mmCIF file of C-alpha atoms in Angstrom:
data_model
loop_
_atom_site.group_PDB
_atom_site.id
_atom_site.type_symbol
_atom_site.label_atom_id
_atom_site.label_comp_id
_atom_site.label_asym_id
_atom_site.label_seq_id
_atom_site.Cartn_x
_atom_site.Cartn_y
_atom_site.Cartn_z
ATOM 1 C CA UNK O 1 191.805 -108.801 57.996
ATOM 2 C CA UNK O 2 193.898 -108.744 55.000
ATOM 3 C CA UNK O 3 197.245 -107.747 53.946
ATOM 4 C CA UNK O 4 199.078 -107.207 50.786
ATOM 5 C CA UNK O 5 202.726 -107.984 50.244
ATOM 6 C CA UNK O 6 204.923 -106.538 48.015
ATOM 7 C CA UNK O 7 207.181 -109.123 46.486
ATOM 8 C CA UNK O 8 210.394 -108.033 44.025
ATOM 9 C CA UNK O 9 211.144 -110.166 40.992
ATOM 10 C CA UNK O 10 208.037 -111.893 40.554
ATOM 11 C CA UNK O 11 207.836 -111.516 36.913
ATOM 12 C CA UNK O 12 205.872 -114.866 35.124
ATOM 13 C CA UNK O 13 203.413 -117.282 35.650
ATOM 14 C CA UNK O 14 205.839 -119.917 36.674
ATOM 15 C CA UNK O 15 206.970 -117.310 39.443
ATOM 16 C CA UNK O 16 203.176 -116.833 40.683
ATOM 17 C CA UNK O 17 203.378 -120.431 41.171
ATOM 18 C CA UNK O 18 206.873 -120.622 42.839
ATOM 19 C CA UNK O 19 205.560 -117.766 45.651
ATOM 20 C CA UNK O 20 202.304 -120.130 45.856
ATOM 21 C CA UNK O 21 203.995 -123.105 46.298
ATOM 22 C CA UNK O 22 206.118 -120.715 49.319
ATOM 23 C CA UNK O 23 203.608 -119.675 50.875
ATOM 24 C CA UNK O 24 201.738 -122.856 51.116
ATOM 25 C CA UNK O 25 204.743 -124.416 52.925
ATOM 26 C CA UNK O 26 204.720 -121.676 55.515
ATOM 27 C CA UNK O 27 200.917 -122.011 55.638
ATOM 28 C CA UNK O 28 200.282 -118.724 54.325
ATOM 29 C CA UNK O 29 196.757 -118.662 52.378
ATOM 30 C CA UNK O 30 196.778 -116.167 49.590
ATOM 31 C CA UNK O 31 193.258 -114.375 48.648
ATOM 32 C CA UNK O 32 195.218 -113.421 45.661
ATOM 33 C CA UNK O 33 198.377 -113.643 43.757
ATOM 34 C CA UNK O 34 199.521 -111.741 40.965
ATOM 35 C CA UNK O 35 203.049 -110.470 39.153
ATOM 36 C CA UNK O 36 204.481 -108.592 42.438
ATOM 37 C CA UNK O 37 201.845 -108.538 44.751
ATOM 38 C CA UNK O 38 199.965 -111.017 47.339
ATOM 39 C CA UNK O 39 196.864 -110.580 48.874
ATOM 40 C CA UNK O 40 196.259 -113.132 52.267
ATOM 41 C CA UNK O 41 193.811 -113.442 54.484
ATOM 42 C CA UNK O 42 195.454 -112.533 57.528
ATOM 43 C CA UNK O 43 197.655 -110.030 58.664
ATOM 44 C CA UNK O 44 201.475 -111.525 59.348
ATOM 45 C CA UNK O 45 203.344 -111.268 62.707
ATOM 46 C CA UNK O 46 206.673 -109.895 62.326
ATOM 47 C CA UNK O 47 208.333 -113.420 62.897
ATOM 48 C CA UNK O 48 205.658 -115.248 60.372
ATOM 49 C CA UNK O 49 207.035 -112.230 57.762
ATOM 50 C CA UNK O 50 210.430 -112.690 58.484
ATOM 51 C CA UNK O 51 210.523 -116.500 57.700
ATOM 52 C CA UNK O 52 208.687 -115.142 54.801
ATOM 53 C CA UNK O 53 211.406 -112.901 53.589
ATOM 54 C CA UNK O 54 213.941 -116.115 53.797
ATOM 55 C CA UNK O 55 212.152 -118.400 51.787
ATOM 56 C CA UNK O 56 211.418 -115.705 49.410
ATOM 57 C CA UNK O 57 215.109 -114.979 49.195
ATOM 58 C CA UNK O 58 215.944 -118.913 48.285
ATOM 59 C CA UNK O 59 214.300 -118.230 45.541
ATOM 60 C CA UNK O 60 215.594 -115.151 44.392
ATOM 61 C CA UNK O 61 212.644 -113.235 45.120
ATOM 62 C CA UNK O 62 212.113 -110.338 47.845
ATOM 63 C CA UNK O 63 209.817 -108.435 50.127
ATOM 64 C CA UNK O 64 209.726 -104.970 48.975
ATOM 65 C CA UNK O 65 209.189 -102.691 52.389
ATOM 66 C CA UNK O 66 209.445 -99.155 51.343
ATOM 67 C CA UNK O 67 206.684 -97.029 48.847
ATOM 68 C CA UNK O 68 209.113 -95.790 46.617
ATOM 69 C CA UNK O 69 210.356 -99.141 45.932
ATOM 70 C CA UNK O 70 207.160 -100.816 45.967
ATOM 71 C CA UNK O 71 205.824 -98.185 43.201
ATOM 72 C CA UNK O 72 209.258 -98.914 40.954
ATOM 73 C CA UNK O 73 208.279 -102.312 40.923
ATOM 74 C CA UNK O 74 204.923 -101.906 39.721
ATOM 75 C CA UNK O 75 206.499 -99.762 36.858
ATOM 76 C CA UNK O 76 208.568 -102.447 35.964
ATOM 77 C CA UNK O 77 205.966 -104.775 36.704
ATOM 78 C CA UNK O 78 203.138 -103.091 34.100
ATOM 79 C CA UNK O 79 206.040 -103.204 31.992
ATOM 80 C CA UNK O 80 206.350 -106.285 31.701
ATOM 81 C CA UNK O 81 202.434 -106.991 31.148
ATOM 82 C CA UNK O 82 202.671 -105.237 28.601
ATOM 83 C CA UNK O 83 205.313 -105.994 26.646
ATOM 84 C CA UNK O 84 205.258 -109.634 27.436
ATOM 85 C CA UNK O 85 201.790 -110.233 28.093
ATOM 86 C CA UNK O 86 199.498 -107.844 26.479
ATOM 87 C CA UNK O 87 199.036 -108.999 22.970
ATOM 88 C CA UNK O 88 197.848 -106.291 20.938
ATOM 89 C CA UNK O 89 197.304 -103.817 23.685
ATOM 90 C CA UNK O 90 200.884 -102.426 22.898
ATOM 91 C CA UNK O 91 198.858 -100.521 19.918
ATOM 92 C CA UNK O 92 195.836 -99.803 21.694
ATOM 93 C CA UNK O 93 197.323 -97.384 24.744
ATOM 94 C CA UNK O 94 200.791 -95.358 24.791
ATOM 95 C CA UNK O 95 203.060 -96.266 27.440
ATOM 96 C CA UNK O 96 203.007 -93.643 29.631
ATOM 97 C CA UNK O 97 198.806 -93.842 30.040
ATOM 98 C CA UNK O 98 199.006 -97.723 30.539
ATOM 99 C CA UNK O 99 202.010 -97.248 32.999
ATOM 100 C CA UNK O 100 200.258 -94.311 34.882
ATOM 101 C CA UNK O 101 196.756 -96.528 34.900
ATOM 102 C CA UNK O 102 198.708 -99.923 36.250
ATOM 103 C CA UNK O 103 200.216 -97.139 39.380
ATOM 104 C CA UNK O 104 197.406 -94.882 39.998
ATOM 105 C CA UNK O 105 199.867 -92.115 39.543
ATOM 106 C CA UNK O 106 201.084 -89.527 37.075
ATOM 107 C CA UNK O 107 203.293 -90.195 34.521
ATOM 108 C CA UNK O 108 206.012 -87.583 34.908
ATOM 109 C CA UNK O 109 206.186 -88.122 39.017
ATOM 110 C CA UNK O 110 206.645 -91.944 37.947
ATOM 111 C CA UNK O 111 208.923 -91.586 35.693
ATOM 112 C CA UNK O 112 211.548 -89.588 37.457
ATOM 113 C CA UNK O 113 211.084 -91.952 40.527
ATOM 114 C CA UNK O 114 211.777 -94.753 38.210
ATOM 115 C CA UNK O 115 214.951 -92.636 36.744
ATOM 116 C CA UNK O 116 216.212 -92.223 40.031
ATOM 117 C CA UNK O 117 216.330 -95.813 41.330
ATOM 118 C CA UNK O 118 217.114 -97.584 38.103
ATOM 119 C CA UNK O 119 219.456 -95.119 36.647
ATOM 120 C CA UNK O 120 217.267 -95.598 33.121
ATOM 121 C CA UNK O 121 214.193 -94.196 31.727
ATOM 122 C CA UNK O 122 210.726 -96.118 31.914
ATOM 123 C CA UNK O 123 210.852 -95.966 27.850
ATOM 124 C CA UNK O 124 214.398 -97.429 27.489
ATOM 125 C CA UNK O 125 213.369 -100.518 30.154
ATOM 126 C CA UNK O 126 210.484 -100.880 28.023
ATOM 127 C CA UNK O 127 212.729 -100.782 24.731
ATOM 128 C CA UNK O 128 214.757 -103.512 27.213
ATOM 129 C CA UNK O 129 211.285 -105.539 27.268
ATOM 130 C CA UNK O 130 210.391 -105.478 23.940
ATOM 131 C CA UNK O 131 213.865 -106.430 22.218
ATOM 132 C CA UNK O 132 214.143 -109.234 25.040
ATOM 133 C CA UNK O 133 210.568 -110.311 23.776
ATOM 134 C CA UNK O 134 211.650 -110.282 19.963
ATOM 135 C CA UNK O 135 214.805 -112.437 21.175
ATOM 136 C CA UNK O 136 212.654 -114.803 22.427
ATOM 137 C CA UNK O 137 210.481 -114.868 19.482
ATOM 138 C CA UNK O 138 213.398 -115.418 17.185
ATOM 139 C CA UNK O 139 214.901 -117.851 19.549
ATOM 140 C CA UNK O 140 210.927 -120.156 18.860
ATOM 141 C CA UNK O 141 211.786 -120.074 14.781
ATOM 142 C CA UNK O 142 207.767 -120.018 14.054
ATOM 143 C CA UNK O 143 207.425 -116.275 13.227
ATOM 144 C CA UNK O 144 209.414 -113.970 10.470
ATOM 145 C CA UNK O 145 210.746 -110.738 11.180
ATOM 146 C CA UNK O 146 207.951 -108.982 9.427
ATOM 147 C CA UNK O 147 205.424 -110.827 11.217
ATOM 148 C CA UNK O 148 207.319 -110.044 14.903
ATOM 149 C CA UNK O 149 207.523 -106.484 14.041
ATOM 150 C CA UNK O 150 203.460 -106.661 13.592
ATOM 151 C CA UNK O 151 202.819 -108.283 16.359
ATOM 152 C CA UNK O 152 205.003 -106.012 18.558
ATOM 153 C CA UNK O 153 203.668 -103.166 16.953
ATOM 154 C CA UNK O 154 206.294 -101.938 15.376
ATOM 155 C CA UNK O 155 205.539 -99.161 12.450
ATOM 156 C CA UNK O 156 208.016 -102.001 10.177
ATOM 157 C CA UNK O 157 210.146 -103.987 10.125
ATOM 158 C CA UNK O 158 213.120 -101.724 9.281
ATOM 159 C CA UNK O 159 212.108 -99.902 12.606
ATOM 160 C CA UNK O 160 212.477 -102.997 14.667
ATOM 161 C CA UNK O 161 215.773 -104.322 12.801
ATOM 162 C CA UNK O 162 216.963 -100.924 13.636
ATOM 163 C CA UNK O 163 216.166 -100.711 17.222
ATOM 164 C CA UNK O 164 217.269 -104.522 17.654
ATOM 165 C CA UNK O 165 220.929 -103.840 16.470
ATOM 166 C CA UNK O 166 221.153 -100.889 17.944
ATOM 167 C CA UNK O 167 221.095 -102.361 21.589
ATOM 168 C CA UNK O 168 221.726 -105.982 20.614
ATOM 169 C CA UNK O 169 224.947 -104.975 18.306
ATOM 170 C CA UNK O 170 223.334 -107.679 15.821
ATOM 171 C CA UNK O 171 220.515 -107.886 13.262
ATOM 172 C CA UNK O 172 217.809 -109.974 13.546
ATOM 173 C CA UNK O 173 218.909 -112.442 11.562
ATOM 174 C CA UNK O 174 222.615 -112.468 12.734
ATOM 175 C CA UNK O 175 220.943 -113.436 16.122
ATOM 176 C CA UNK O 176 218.840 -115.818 14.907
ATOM 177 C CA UNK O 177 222.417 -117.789 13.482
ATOM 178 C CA UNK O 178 223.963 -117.904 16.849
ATOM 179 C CA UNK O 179 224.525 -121.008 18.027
ATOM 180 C CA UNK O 180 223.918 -119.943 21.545
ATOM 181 C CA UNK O 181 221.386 -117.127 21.929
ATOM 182 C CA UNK O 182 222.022 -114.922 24.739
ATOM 183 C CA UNK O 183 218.411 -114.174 26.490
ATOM 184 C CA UNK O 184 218.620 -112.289 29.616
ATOM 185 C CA UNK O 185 216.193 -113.009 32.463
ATOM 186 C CA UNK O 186 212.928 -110.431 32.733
ATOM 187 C CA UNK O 187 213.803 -109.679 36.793
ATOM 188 C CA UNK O 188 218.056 -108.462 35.318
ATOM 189 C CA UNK O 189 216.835 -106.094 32.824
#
């Protein structure tokens, strides 16, 4: 029989391989692994889950127990496919349908749970996502403003200058000539 576990702050490929690498030290065999959730092929004693929960913690990762908080971090998790992960797709669905699609819920019940136990909106942690994305992308040098704003499907580049300062407190380009640029991990936003 199979279980899936809920894991909080898995939020890359190099953290699907971190809660592999876990699991295979504790001789846990996962069916399936993906951002926030692991699929094994055998149901875990409470002892087996708690040494689990440990080595998770090492790593800055965490069992999620509770529904509510298991359904916030699939928000946050569909999210982040989607902002950091999803190509083009940010211009082929709205937020709110991919969002609701990723949970198998309704958007408005969603996105007053996620209200309540972030203290922000689902759109303004997905405004967090993108500008953290177009950091990063000005942080690699190989693509210009214009051709950022396009890919992050922006309606121009004014728009995404515009939202950039206004929660960065810089311009894209007065980022870009920092000496140190200040990124901010996916699993703090």
């Amino acid at each position: 029989m199979a279980e899936e576990i809920h894991i909080r702050n898995m939020v890359c490929d190099r953290c699907i391989m971190a809660v592999g690498k876990i699991l295979g030290n504790l001789g846990i065999r996962p069916l399936k692994i993906e951002l926030g959730t692991v699929l094994t092929d055998t149901v875990m004693d409470s002892r087996k889950k708690e040494e689990l929960r440990k080595a998770l913690e090492d790593y800055g990762f965490a069992l999620i127990d509770d529904r509510r908080s298991r359904t916030v971090e699939k928000i946050k998790t569909a999210v982040i496919e989607m902002v950091h992960y999803g190509g083009d797709m940010q211009g082929k669905m709205n937020l709110s349908a991919y969002v609701s699609r990723k949970c198998h819920a309704d958007y408005s019940y969603l996105s007053k749970l996620f209200s309540e136990a972030r203290g922000m909106s689902i759109e303004r942690y997905y405004i967090a996502q993108r500008i953290e994305r177009v950091k990063e992308l000005l942080v690699y040098d190989e693509l210009s403003v214009s051709e950022i704003a396009y890919m992050m499907n922006y309606s121009s580049p004014a728009h995404l200058s515009a939202q950039f300062k206004s929660i960065t407190g810089l311009s894209p380009r007065q980022f870009k000539s920092l000496k140190k640029k200040p990124l901010i991990p996916l699993d703090r936003i």
